[in-house]
XYZ file of C-alpha atoms in Angstrom:
669
model
C 46.400 -17.470 -54.359
C 44.396 -19.426 -51.791
C 43.229 -16.261 -50.040
C 42.329 -14.628 -53.337
C 40.272 -17.695 -54.264
C 38.437 -17.620 -50.938
C 37.636 -13.936 -51.421
C 36.390 -14.474 -54.977
C 34.261 -17.460 -53.954
C 32.656 -15.470 -51.155
C 31.799 -12.620 -53.529
C 30.165 -14.984 -56.013
C 28.167 -16.840 -53.356
C 26.727 -13.708 -51.777
C 27.008 -10.684 -54.083
C 24.841 -8.582 -51.732
C 27.398 -9.016 -48.959
C 30.567 -9.820 -50.827
C 32.905 -9.064 -47.934
C 30.837 -10.291 -44.976
C 33.027 -13.333 -44.448
C 35.702 -10.977 -43.076
C 33.660 -10.413 -39.931
C 34.695 -12.624 -37.029
C 33.459 -11.538 -33.616
C 35.732 -14.058 -31.893
C 38.860 -12.638 -33.564
C 40.117 -16.236 -33.817
C 38.955 -17.479 -37.231
C 42.064 -18.855 -38.919
C 40.982 -17.961 -42.465
C 40.224 -14.366 -41.517
C 43.444 -13.999 -39.528
C 45.413 -15.444 -42.437
C 43.806 -12.889 -44.756
C 44.653 -9.994 -42.426
C 48.229 -11.198 -42.011
C 48.576 -11.545 -45.769
C 47.319 -7.982 -46.242
C 49.827 -6.828 -43.636
C 52.615 -8.536 -45.576
C 51.482 -6.936 -48.827
C 51.424 -3.523 -47.178
C 54.776 -4.108 -45.519
C 56.308 -4.985 -48.883
C 54.979 -1.783 -50.467
C 56.014 0.400 -47.521
C 59.488 -1.110 -47.057
C 61.226 1.451 -49.337
C 59.676 4.192 -47.176
C 61.174 2.978 -43.887
C 64.121 5.360 -44.211
C 61.708 8.295 -44.663
C 59.751 7.074 -41.646
C 62.934 7.015 -39.561
C 63.918 10.477 -40.773
C 60.571 11.860 -39.653
C 60.825 10.174 -36.255
C 64.343 11.535 -35.813
C 63.173 15.037 -36.720
C 60.342 14.887 -34.205
C 62.711 13.662 -31.516
C 65.325 16.312 -32.339
C 62.743 19.080 -31.976
C 61.984 18.076 -28.397
C 63.418 20.721 -26.107
C 62.310 21.927 -22.706
C 58.697 21.260 -21.785
C 56.921 23.755 -19.563
C 56.217 22.229 -16.164
C 52.762 20.715 -16.052
C 50.655 21.926 -13.099
C 50.292 19.479 -10.247
C 46.850 18.119 -9.377
C 45.942 19.109 -5.800
C 43.888 16.395 -4.121
C 43.315 15.668 -0.443
C 46.604 17.042 0.886
C 48.805 15.673 -1.905
C 49.928 16.950 -5.298
C 49.910 14.503 -8.221
C 51.556 14.452 -11.624
C 52.396 11.998 -14.417
C 56.098 12.122 -15.278
C 57.480 11.038 -18.656
C 59.896 8.488 -17.265
C 60.528 5.417 -19.376
C 58.295 4.467 -22.272
C 54.988 4.710 -20.386
C 55.599 7.099 -17.502
C 54.881 7.084 -13.774
C 52.286 8.784 -11.587
C 53.924 10.428 -8.577
C 52.656 12.412 -5.626
C 54.228 14.608 -2.998
C 53.393 16.560 0.120
C 55.566 18.577 2.471
C 57.298 15.460 3.784
C 57.911 13.122 0.855
C 57.410 12.118 -2.756
C 56.028 8.681 -3.717
C 55.473 6.701 -6.881
C 51.755 5.919 -7.040
C 51.631 3.984 -10.333
C 54.565 2.790 -12.423
C 53.076 2.214 -15.870
C 56.409 0.944 -17.201
C 56.355 -1.989 -14.796
C 52.665 -2.710 -15.199
C 52.901 -2.719 -19.005
C 56.080 -4.782 -19.135
C 54.535 -8.162 -19.939
C 51.852 -6.902 -22.311
C 51.939 -6.179 -26.037
C 49.159 -3.649 -25.462
C 48.610 -1.565 -22.339
C 46.373 1.350 -21.454
C 45.828 2.994 -18.083
C 42.237 4.160 -18.387
C 41.781 5.856 -15.017
C 43.060 6.006 -11.446
C 41.702 7.274 -8.134
C 43.211 7.475 -4.635
C 41.218 6.453 -1.541
C 40.121 9.124 0.976
C 42.778 7.968 3.487
C 45.469 8.272 0.766
C 46.608 4.671 1.279
C 45.133 2.880 -1.729
C 44.884 3.610 -5.426
C 42.253 2.076 -7.701
C 43.353 1.703 -11.313
C 41.511 0.655 -14.473
C 43.763 -1.114 -16.985
C 43.278 -2.628 -20.414
C 45.700 -5.112 -21.966
C 43.598 -6.157 -24.972
C 42.455 -3.047 -26.842
C 38.693 -3.263 -26.358
C 36.605 -1.236 -23.871
C 36.643 -3.702 -20.962
C 38.939 -2.813 -18.070
C 40.406 -4.768 -15.172
C 40.113 -2.925 -11.854
C 42.979 -3.317 -9.363
C 43.212 -1.930 -5.831
C 46.861 -1.323 -4.919
C 48.514 -0.451 -1.623
C 50.570 2.644 -2.461
C 53.240 2.078 0.200
C 54.033 -1.530 -0.732
C 52.877 -1.573 -4.346
C 51.016 -4.820 -3.672
C 47.633 -5.578 -5.213
C 44.993 -5.849 -2.487
C 42.236 -7.121 -4.761
C 41.164 -7.201 -8.400
C 37.807 -7.067 -10.174
C 38.145 -9.248 -13.262
C 34.727 -8.821 -14.856
C 33.762 -6.464 -17.670
C 34.148 -2.910 -16.383
C 34.235 0.639 -17.687
C 37.029 2.885 -16.379
C 34.836 4.747 -13.841
C 36.384 4.811 -10.333
C 34.837 6.751 -7.420
C 35.665 6.106 -3.764
C 32.729 6.252 -1.350
C 34.805 5.421 1.736
C 38.252 4.049 2.542
C 36.999 0.521 1.865
C 34.334 1.099 -0.786
C 34.712 2.065 -4.419
C 32.039 2.634 -7.056
C 32.689 0.946 -10.393
C 30.549 0.566 -13.506
C 29.988 -2.787 -15.173
C 29.822 -3.134 -18.942
C 27.094 -5.098 -20.654
C 28.387 -8.325 -22.165
C 29.185 -8.134 -25.896
C 28.000 -4.527 -26.387
C 30.464 -2.954 -23.888
C 27.687 -0.583 -22.787
C 28.375 0.769 -19.267
C 25.030 -0.029 -17.689
C 25.338 -0.779 -13.957
C 26.894 1.203 -11.081
C 28.120 -1.140 -8.360
C 29.536 -0.405 -4.901
C 32.381 -2.829 -4.170
C 33.562 -3.335 -0.583
C 37.205 -4.362 -0.771
C 37.323 -5.461 2.876
C 34.337 -7.818 2.847
C 34.564 -8.632 -0.874
C 30.863 -7.856 -1.277
C 29.008 -5.693 -3.761
C 25.744 -3.756 -3.968
C 24.102 -2.636 -7.194
C 23.388 1.079 -6.864
C 21.803 1.717 -10.238
C 21.103 -0.319 -13.358
C 20.063 1.209 -16.679
C 17.736 -0.975 -18.744
C 17.392 1.337 -21.739
C 19.968 0.080 -24.283
C 20.569 3.610 -25.603
C 21.673 4.959 -22.200
C 25.121 4.893 -20.568
C 25.970 4.905 -16.846
C 28.841 6.800 -15.209
C 29.740 8.421 -11.878
C 31.862 11.286 -10.564
C 32.628 13.054 -7.307
C 31.650 16.693 -6.821
C 33.955 19.613 -6.015
C 33.220 19.295 -2.288
C 34.831 15.809 -2.379
C 31.830 14.542 -0.401
C 28.974 14.293 -2.893
C 28.854 11.555 -5.518
C 26.754 11.791 -8.681
C 25.633 8.603 -10.405
C 24.524 9.452 -13.906
C 22.746 7.865 -16.838
C 22.443 9.620 -20.170
C 21.835 9.222 -23.858
C 22.778 11.682 -26.602
C 20.572 14.551 -25.369
C 19.030 13.629 -22.003
C 20.470 12.898 -18.568
C 19.360 11.820 -15.110
C 21.405 11.873 -11.891
C 21.298 10.468 -8.375
C 23.081 11.958 -5.362
C 25.006 9.879 -2.852
C 27.157 11.128 0.007
C 30.634 9.692 0.492
C 31.391 8.562 4.028
C 34.560 7.973 6.020
C 33.102 4.694 7.218
C 31.195 2.033 5.349
C 28.046 0.388 6.599
C 25.106 2.584 5.613
C 22.585 1.292 3.099
C 23.805 3.003 -0.079
C 20.679 2.268 -2.114
C 18.487 3.883 0.529
C 20.798 6.910 0.552
C 20.456 7.553 -3.201
C 18.459 10.695 -4.040
C 17.017 11.301 -7.489
C 17.895 14.855 -8.517
C 15.167 15.262 -11.144
C 13.316 12.710 -13.270
C 14.553 12.303 -16.820
C 12.860 14.528 -19.356
C 13.468 14.125 -23.069
C 16.040 16.573 -24.493
C 16.876 17.997 -21.050
C 20.383 17.534 -19.680
C 21.650 18.508 -16.245
C 24.974 18.055 -14.461
C 25.269 18.796 -10.739
C 28.226 20.078 -8.737
C 28.328 20.789 -5.004
C 30.447 23.191 -2.961
C 30.034 24.632 0.550
C 26.657 22.973 0.952
C 25.193 24.622 -2.141
C 24.238 23.054 -5.449
C 25.304 24.389 -8.842
C 23.858 22.885 -11.996
C 24.716 23.141 -15.668
C 21.500 22.466 -17.576
C 19.625 23.228 -20.778
C 16.208 22.994 -19.119
C 15.476 26.516 -20.374
C 16.522 25.723 -23.948
C 20.206 26.754 -23.910
C 22.778 25.597 -21.405
C 23.055 27.873 -18.378
C 24.308 27.698 -14.794
C 21.699 27.347 -12.053
C 21.952 27.258 -8.279
C 19.815 25.723 -5.529
C 19.860 25.142 -1.798
C 17.866 21.944 -2.339
C 18.708 20.357 -5.675
C 15.362 18.540 -5.765
C 13.471 21.821 -5.653
C 13.526 24.954 -7.809
C 16.722 25.971 -9.597
C 17.604 29.647 -10.019
C 19.509 30.685 -13.173
C 22.569 32.814 -12.398
C 24.665 32.612 -15.596
C 22.945 32.622 -18.991
C 25.524 33.011 -21.772
C 24.454 34.318 -25.162
C 26.745 31.827 -26.864
C 27.224 28.115 -26.173
C 28.338 27.108 -22.681
C 30.848 24.339 -23.322
C 32.747 23.855 -20.044
C 32.664 25.189 -16.495
C 34.710 25.126 -13.305
C 33.420 25.738 -9.778
C 35.732 27.361 -7.215
C 35.248 28.803 -3.738
C 34.694 32.364 -4.939
C 34.252 32.056 -8.686
C 32.483 30.163 -11.448
C 34.584 30.111 -14.607
C 33.068 29.089 -17.927
C 34.134 28.593 -21.523
C 31.656 30.197 -23.893
C 31.780 29.642 -27.640
C 30.554 32.252 -30.110
C 30.997 31.547 -33.827
C 34.316 29.800 -33.358
C 35.616 32.218 -30.715
C 36.141 30.756 -27.233
C 35.806 33.131 -24.295
C 37.001 32.363 -20.775
C 34.667 34.217 -18.426
C 34.671 34.509 -14.644
C 31.627 35.183 -12.459
C 31.086 35.607 -8.752
C 28.820 33.076 -7.058
C 25.799 35.320 -7.616
C 26.377 35.338 -11.384
C 27.994 38.765 -11.847
C 30.634 38.744 -14.594
C 34.037 39.877 -13.322
C 36.310 39.112 -16.290
C 36.300 37.914 -19.898
C 39.345 36.701 -21.845
C 39.525 35.702 -25.510
C 41.181 32.285 -25.823
C 41.011 32.169 -29.629
C 43.467 33.776 -31.990
C 44.421 32.930 -35.565
C 44.707 29.134 -35.743
C 45.248 28.877 -31.974
C 43.151 27.840 -29.012
C 43.018 27.765 -25.213
C 41.079 25.845 -22.593
C 40.916 25.219 -18.832
C 42.935 22.222 -17.667
C 44.231 20.515 -14.510
C 42.153 22.513 -12.037
C 41.329 20.384 -8.998
C 41.552 22.692 -5.968
C 38.498 24.957 -5.494
C 40.416 26.966 -2.870
C 43.197 27.931 -5.295
C 43.609 31.611 -6.134
C 44.640 30.764 -9.693
C 43.218 28.828 -12.606
C 45.296 26.894 -15.150
C 44.796 27.447 -18.870
C 46.438 25.475 -21.679
C 47.135 27.378 -24.906
C 48.708 26.466 -28.243
C 48.335 26.921 -31.980
C 49.472 25.307 -35.206
C 52.680 27.358 -35.040
C 52.469 28.369 -31.367
C 54.156 25.969 -28.912
C 52.034 24.812 -25.974
C 52.050 26.925 -22.825
C 50.668 26.721 -19.306
C 49.223 30.000 -18.092
C 48.046 30.780 -14.578
C 45.303 33.366 -14.284
C 44.169 35.162 -11.156
C 40.768 33.606 -10.557
C 39.468 36.873 -9.091
C 40.435 39.148 -11.994
C 41.380 36.936 -14.952
C 44.787 38.624 -15.147
C 47.866 36.595 -16.044
C 49.949 35.549 -13.049
C 52.529 33.489 -14.944
C 53.019 31.799 -18.296
C 55.506 29.126 -19.273
C 55.756 27.795 -22.839
C 57.457 24.732 -24.276
C 60.711 25.464 -26.089
C 61.477 23.425 -29.209
C 64.852 23.024 -30.861
C 65.406 24.406 -34.355
C 62.022 26.109 -34.327
C 60.980 29.746 -34.556
C 57.342 30.831 -34.681
C 58.366 33.713 -36.951
C 59.064 31.278 -39.803
C 55.436 30.181 -40.023
C 52.113 31.671 -41.018
C 49.009 30.453 -39.178
C 45.608 31.522 -40.427
C 41.927 30.915 -39.889
C 40.157 31.284 -43.223
C 36.585 30.611 -44.318
C 35.309 28.639 -47.287
C 31.917 29.837 -48.505
C 29.702 26.935 -49.423
C 25.940 26.229 -49.405
C 25.260 29.564 -47.740
C 27.621 28.904 -44.822
C 31.243 29.715 -44.110
C 33.330 26.681 -43.199
C 36.298 27.615 -40.969
C 39.703 26.235 -41.925
C 42.766 26.416 -39.667
C 45.994 26.228 -41.639
C 49.733 26.718 -41.351
C 52.522 27.067 -43.915
C 55.908 28.670 -44.503
C 56.034 31.559 -46.956
C 59.645 30.796 -47.802
C 58.817 27.165 -48.627
C 55.433 27.561 -50.314
C 55.419 27.017 -54.072
C 52.631 26.779 -56.622
C 52.673 22.993 -56.381
C 53.089 22.560 -52.621
C 50.722 19.790 -51.474
C 48.019 20.222 -48.842
C 47.518 17.814 -45.947
C 43.832 18.177 -45.077
C 42.497 16.805 -41.787
C 38.827 16.423 -40.875
C 36.583 14.885 -38.227
C 33.119 16.475 -38.076
C 31.144 14.417 -35.551
C 29.793 14.388 -31.976
C 30.119 18.159 -31.734
C 33.861 17.719 -31.156
C 36.042 20.714 -31.930
C 39.315 19.633 -33.520
C 41.692 22.030 -31.831
C 44.617 23.385 -33.862
C 47.257 21.689 -31.732
C 50.958 22.385 -32.021
C 52.705 19.190 -33.106
C 56.283 18.602 -34.296
C 54.745 16.133 -36.750
C 52.844 18.944 -38.475
C 55.884 21.232 -38.433
C 57.926 18.554 -40.216
C 55.423 18.583 -43.092
C 55.358 22.369 -43.279
C 59.165 22.513 -43.206
C 59.117 20.394 -46.364
C 56.911 22.937 -48.105
C 53.470 21.469 -47.423
C 50.365 23.280 -46.226
C 48.607 21.688 -43.252
C 44.901 22.448 -42.861
C 42.020 21.422 -40.594
C 38.512 21.621 -42.067
C 36.079 22.509 -39.256
C 33.059 21.063 -41.035
C 29.480 20.959 -39.813
C 28.910 18.124 -37.368
C 31.889 19.298 -35.323
C 31.664 21.881 -32.571
C 33.827 24.701 -33.900
C 30.919 27.140 -34.195
C 28.835 25.763 -31.356
C 25.783 23.552 -31.045
C 23.946 24.824 -34.142
C 27.019 23.949 -36.225
C 27.006 20.474 -34.719
C 23.295 19.915 -35.340
C 23.701 21.003 -38.964
C 26.007 18.051 -39.650
C 24.692 15.173 -37.523
C 22.164 12.446 -38.289
C 20.043 13.249 -41.344
C 22.285 16.280 -41.974
C 25.452 14.196 -42.289
C 25.804 14.941 -45.993
C 26.434 18.591 -45.091
C 29.680 17.745 -43.316
C 30.846 15.592 -46.227
C 30.064 18.297 -48.767
C 31.812 20.846 -46.530
C 34.975 18.747 -46.605
C 34.820 18.378 -50.374
C 34.316 22.137 -50.759
C 37.315 22.867 -48.522
C 39.445 20.394 -50.481
C 38.505 22.149 -53.731
C 39.426 25.581 -52.360
C 42.680 24.338 -50.826
C 43.595 22.729 -54.130
C 43.774 26.247 -55.554
C 45.026 27.967 -52.386
C 47.642 30.659 -52.862
C 48.931 33.576 -50.824
C 48.555 37.157 -51.994
C 52.206 37.568 -52.901
C 52.349 34.424 -55.032
C 51.948 34.360 -58.792
C 48.555 35.056 -60.309
C 48.387 31.792 -62.208
C 45.916 29.125 -61.126
C 47.553 26.527 -58.909
C 46.630 22.870 -58.714
C 47.798 21.383 -55.439
C 47.742 17.731 -54.449
C 45.237 17.136 -51.646
C 46.218 14.455 -49.128
C 43.397 13.647 -46.722
C 43.673 12.461 -43.129
C 40.837 11.053 -41.022
C 40.465 8.872 -37.949
C 37.412 6.985 -36.644
C 34.432 9.265 -37.445
C 36.879 11.362 -39.451
C 37.390 8.266 -41.581
C 33.686 8.378 -42.444
C 34.072 11.985 -43.536
C 37.145 11.445 -45.696
C 36.023 8.147 -47.245
C 32.596 9.575 -48.108
C 34.185 12.668 -49.669
C 36.469 10.431 -51.731
C 33.430 8.533 -53.016
C 31.928 11.836 -54.153
C 35.082 13.276 -55.742
C 37.810 10.612 -55.929
C 40.022 12.524 -58.357
C 40.034 15.576 -56.081
C 42.361 13.694 -53.732
C 45.859 12.429 -54.426
C 45.808 10.063 -51.474
C 44.464 9.458 -47.980
C 45.471 7.848 -44.703
C 42.584 6.510 -42.622
C 42.955 5.283 -39.048
C 40.297 2.936 -37.587
C 37.732 4.425 -40.005
C 33.990 4.039 -39.468
C 33.197 3.209 -43.090
C 30.482 0.538 -42.999
C 27.916 2.854 -41.429
C 24.699 1.324 -42.713
C 25.573 -2.271 -41.804
C 26.963 -1.419 -38.376
C 24.068 0.835 -37.429
C 21.635 -1.892 -38.536
C 23.241 -4.462 -36.222
C 22.274 -3.971 -32.577
C 24.720 -6.667 -31.473
C 27.624 -4.356 -32.316
C 28.804 -2.248 -29.343
C 27.244 1.194 -28.949
C 24.973 0.900 -32.018
C 21.778 1.897 -30.236
C 23.498 4.785 -28.473
C 24.567 6.234 -31.837
C 21.272 6.564 -33.726
C 21.048 10.325 -33.150
C 24.596 10.820 -34.410
C 24.525 8.675 -37.541
C 20.851 7.974 -38.207
C 18.408 5.206 -37.333
C 18.184 2.647 -40.169
C 14.829 1.466 -38.802
C 13.346 4.752 -40.043
C 13.063 4.776 -43.865
C 13.905 8.470 -44.284
C 17.027 8.201 -42.147
C 18.035 4.906 -43.748
C 17.926 6.557 -47.172
C 20.255 9.311 -45.967
C 22.625 6.758 -44.449
C 22.576 4.737 -47.645
C 23.520 7.882 -49.548
C 26.675 8.605 -47.541
C 27.857 5.288 -46.019
C 31.346 4.926 -47.565
C 31.336 1.145 -48.029
C 27.918 1.153 -49.693
C 28.895 3.834 -52.211
C 32.125 2.402 -53.558
C 31.837 2.181 -57.332
C 33.955 1.676 -60.429
C 35.959 4.910 -60.519
C 39.535 6.135 -60.105
C 40.201 5.960 -56.376
C 43.289 7.692 -54.956
C 46.028 5.855 -53.075
C 44.892 4.697 -49.626
C 46.582 3.523 -46.445
C 43.957 2.173 -44.045
C 44.679 1.069 -40.470
C 42.576 -0.890 -37.986
C 42.964 -2.684 -34.652
C 41.896 -6.312 -34.330
C 40.381 -5.816 -30.867
C 38.692 -2.502 -31.586
C 35.235 -2.644 -29.962
C 34.167 0.794 -31.229
C 34.938 0.425 -34.930
C 35.390 -3.304 -35.619
C 38.421 -4.264 -37.689
C 36.257 -5.809 -40.424
C 35.002 -2.392 -41.518
C 38.456 -1.385 -42.746
C 39.030 -4.873 -44.172
C 35.763 -4.896 -46.131
C 36.306 -1.326 -47.322
C 39.796 -1.877 -48.723
C 38.805 -5.212 -50.282
C 35.940 -3.586 -52.174
C 38.095 -0.628 -53.241
C 40.637 -3.073 -54.646
C 37.919 -4.971 -56.474
C 36.218 -1.951 -58.062
C 38.768 0.839 -58.480
C 39.660 1.616 -62.081
C 42.957 3.257 -61.103
C 46.300 1.560 -60.597
C 46.997 2.907 -57.110
C 48.075 1.220 -53.869
C 45.229 0.305 -51.521
C 46.904 -0.851 -48.348
C 45.313 -2.429 -45.286
C 47.320 -2.638 -42.058
C 45.656 -4.403 -39.122
C 47.345 -4.139 -35.740
C 46.790 -7.612 -34.311
C 47.638 -6.484 -30.772
C 45.565 -3.346 -30.227
C 42.119 -1.800 -30.517
C 40.781 1.680 -31.267
C 44.053 3.243 -30.130
C 47.557 2.157 -29.260
C 50.447 3.364 -27.122
C 52.261 6.599 -27.931
C 55.448 5.001 -29.272
C 53.631 2.759 -31.723
C 51.243 5.575 -32.661
C 54.178 7.823 -33.596
C 55.708 5.088 -35.750
C 52.386 4.628 -37.521
C 51.954 8.366 -38.022
C 55.466 8.675 -39.453
C 54.746 5.907 -41.950
C 51.393 7.465 -42.871
C 53.161 10.753 -43.606
C 55.916 8.977 -45.551
C 53.264 7.181 -47.620
C 51.467 10.425 -48.451
C 54.639 12.433 -49.071
C 55.763 9.735 -51.490
C 52.739 10.548 -53.661
C 53.823 14.177 -54.087
C 56.690 16.274 -55.363
C 58.035 16.279 -51.779
C 59.022 12.608 -51.940
C 62.682 13.331 -51.366
């Protein structure tokens, strides 16, 4: 009663910001914490009868686990590295011809922490030390530790506010990137000398919309320090050295001055420069003997160049054309020597774990909604398959499932939808689990997951709506759903939901079906789903939202919130009236009204620095206050994590989300 009274009083005192009291940047306000804990208890009480269903799902997922195909080793500086699934967290090991060592034991390092994330790791040139970036809070600040691999002892630690960038310049020097206080913006590249305990600032970015990072080139000698915003980049070259002592700032070379809307990314091999850039309009591959002089285009794809890999004798790219991903190999002069289609019905492939430019093979990861993951080695000269090894799952046969890629016609475009179902389990009232994201040009790959199979085995249809704003059809598809075009992605999702509500296969009865639609969205996907629910609440039976970005207008108007100024191009700039009007039209929190909202399970992390916990708290509080339906609106705040959590906890949460949604349907057995 006390918490309800506080909430009501706050609404009456400030009706224009009725839920603002839930924001606490310190994460220590006792009233706010009490409210969140009370909401957790309310949710726990509602979900308690579903615990047995949650356990059943977890047991099913565990029982499916069979033999995993061996993951390719990473070849680096005379050693081969791999992360092994030993214990709850795993261990990073390495081996050469003489021995095998444990490099990082995540189980031990996470032992005393409720939350643990290994953000990055990098081994020194002499192979004796490993730098690791760890987070034990849940925000985007990492602690950097330098560990002696042989003894396991920590040599030194950097306890400030750091991103997870780690690049060794010499055996005693490592480049790290400091985060800006409060905003978590990576803004300053610093060279730390672990022997003398001194530091030198290499580069500092003053523009609040730009982010700093660094990486080492394929020759393992050239270091690129980079600053970029959403559509422009600038880079500086620095040579790594076996010995420290040179003036690193004097050794920095500007590649090319920043130019609005021009991006470039440099790689180096055998003394020659290769550059991926859109300086000619579309992304292409260029080459140069002197990177500061003229660049010569050698590969100019007709589609969108999404990824590339530089090897001793080949350049391999991923090119996207209208949702089809091609893996194409070229010689170093730009002549195409092979082209493979990585896209089939509701499946996908991509380059992965390729670290040795001298290798004669290239590793490709493939999978689909009903196709178990596989590692395939291709001959880098010809593109022909050398070997392929797929995961084997218990009690699973691909032949039992139908995977499709369909299109939903809407507003003059065709929205791709990846889906999977079982013909023998599909009925006229089988529900549809509909997932969406639609932001940052990210392509939501149709991954194989035992979790999805467990839904399909119960008779559900699982579908992914590849709406505008995502990258499924390339850059034009992304541009059509970002910023002032955000409403397109939301309307795409609503259109897909409407079609899937009436989805039926050719052999099914001719009568009109009316399926329950259960929506799933995380982070930016939460924006998509929540906004679609505002538009058509009765179209959805329920939704599960994880760390949803739902208070778009308020967050993008507050420059003190992390990453706000870097996100204007993606979500809109509220300082511009036209863009503010668009944001006001789709921002989920600002468009909640008195209507019949479906059942909702909303999750957040207290220490989330990307999507603050109070967005989910404000959103669910307003839904509860205004909804005219008698449905559950549950808020669960993880008080020990941030934007993500560890795999074990994430699986438990996912199982409960599925149990919650299944309980709303005819599959609630």
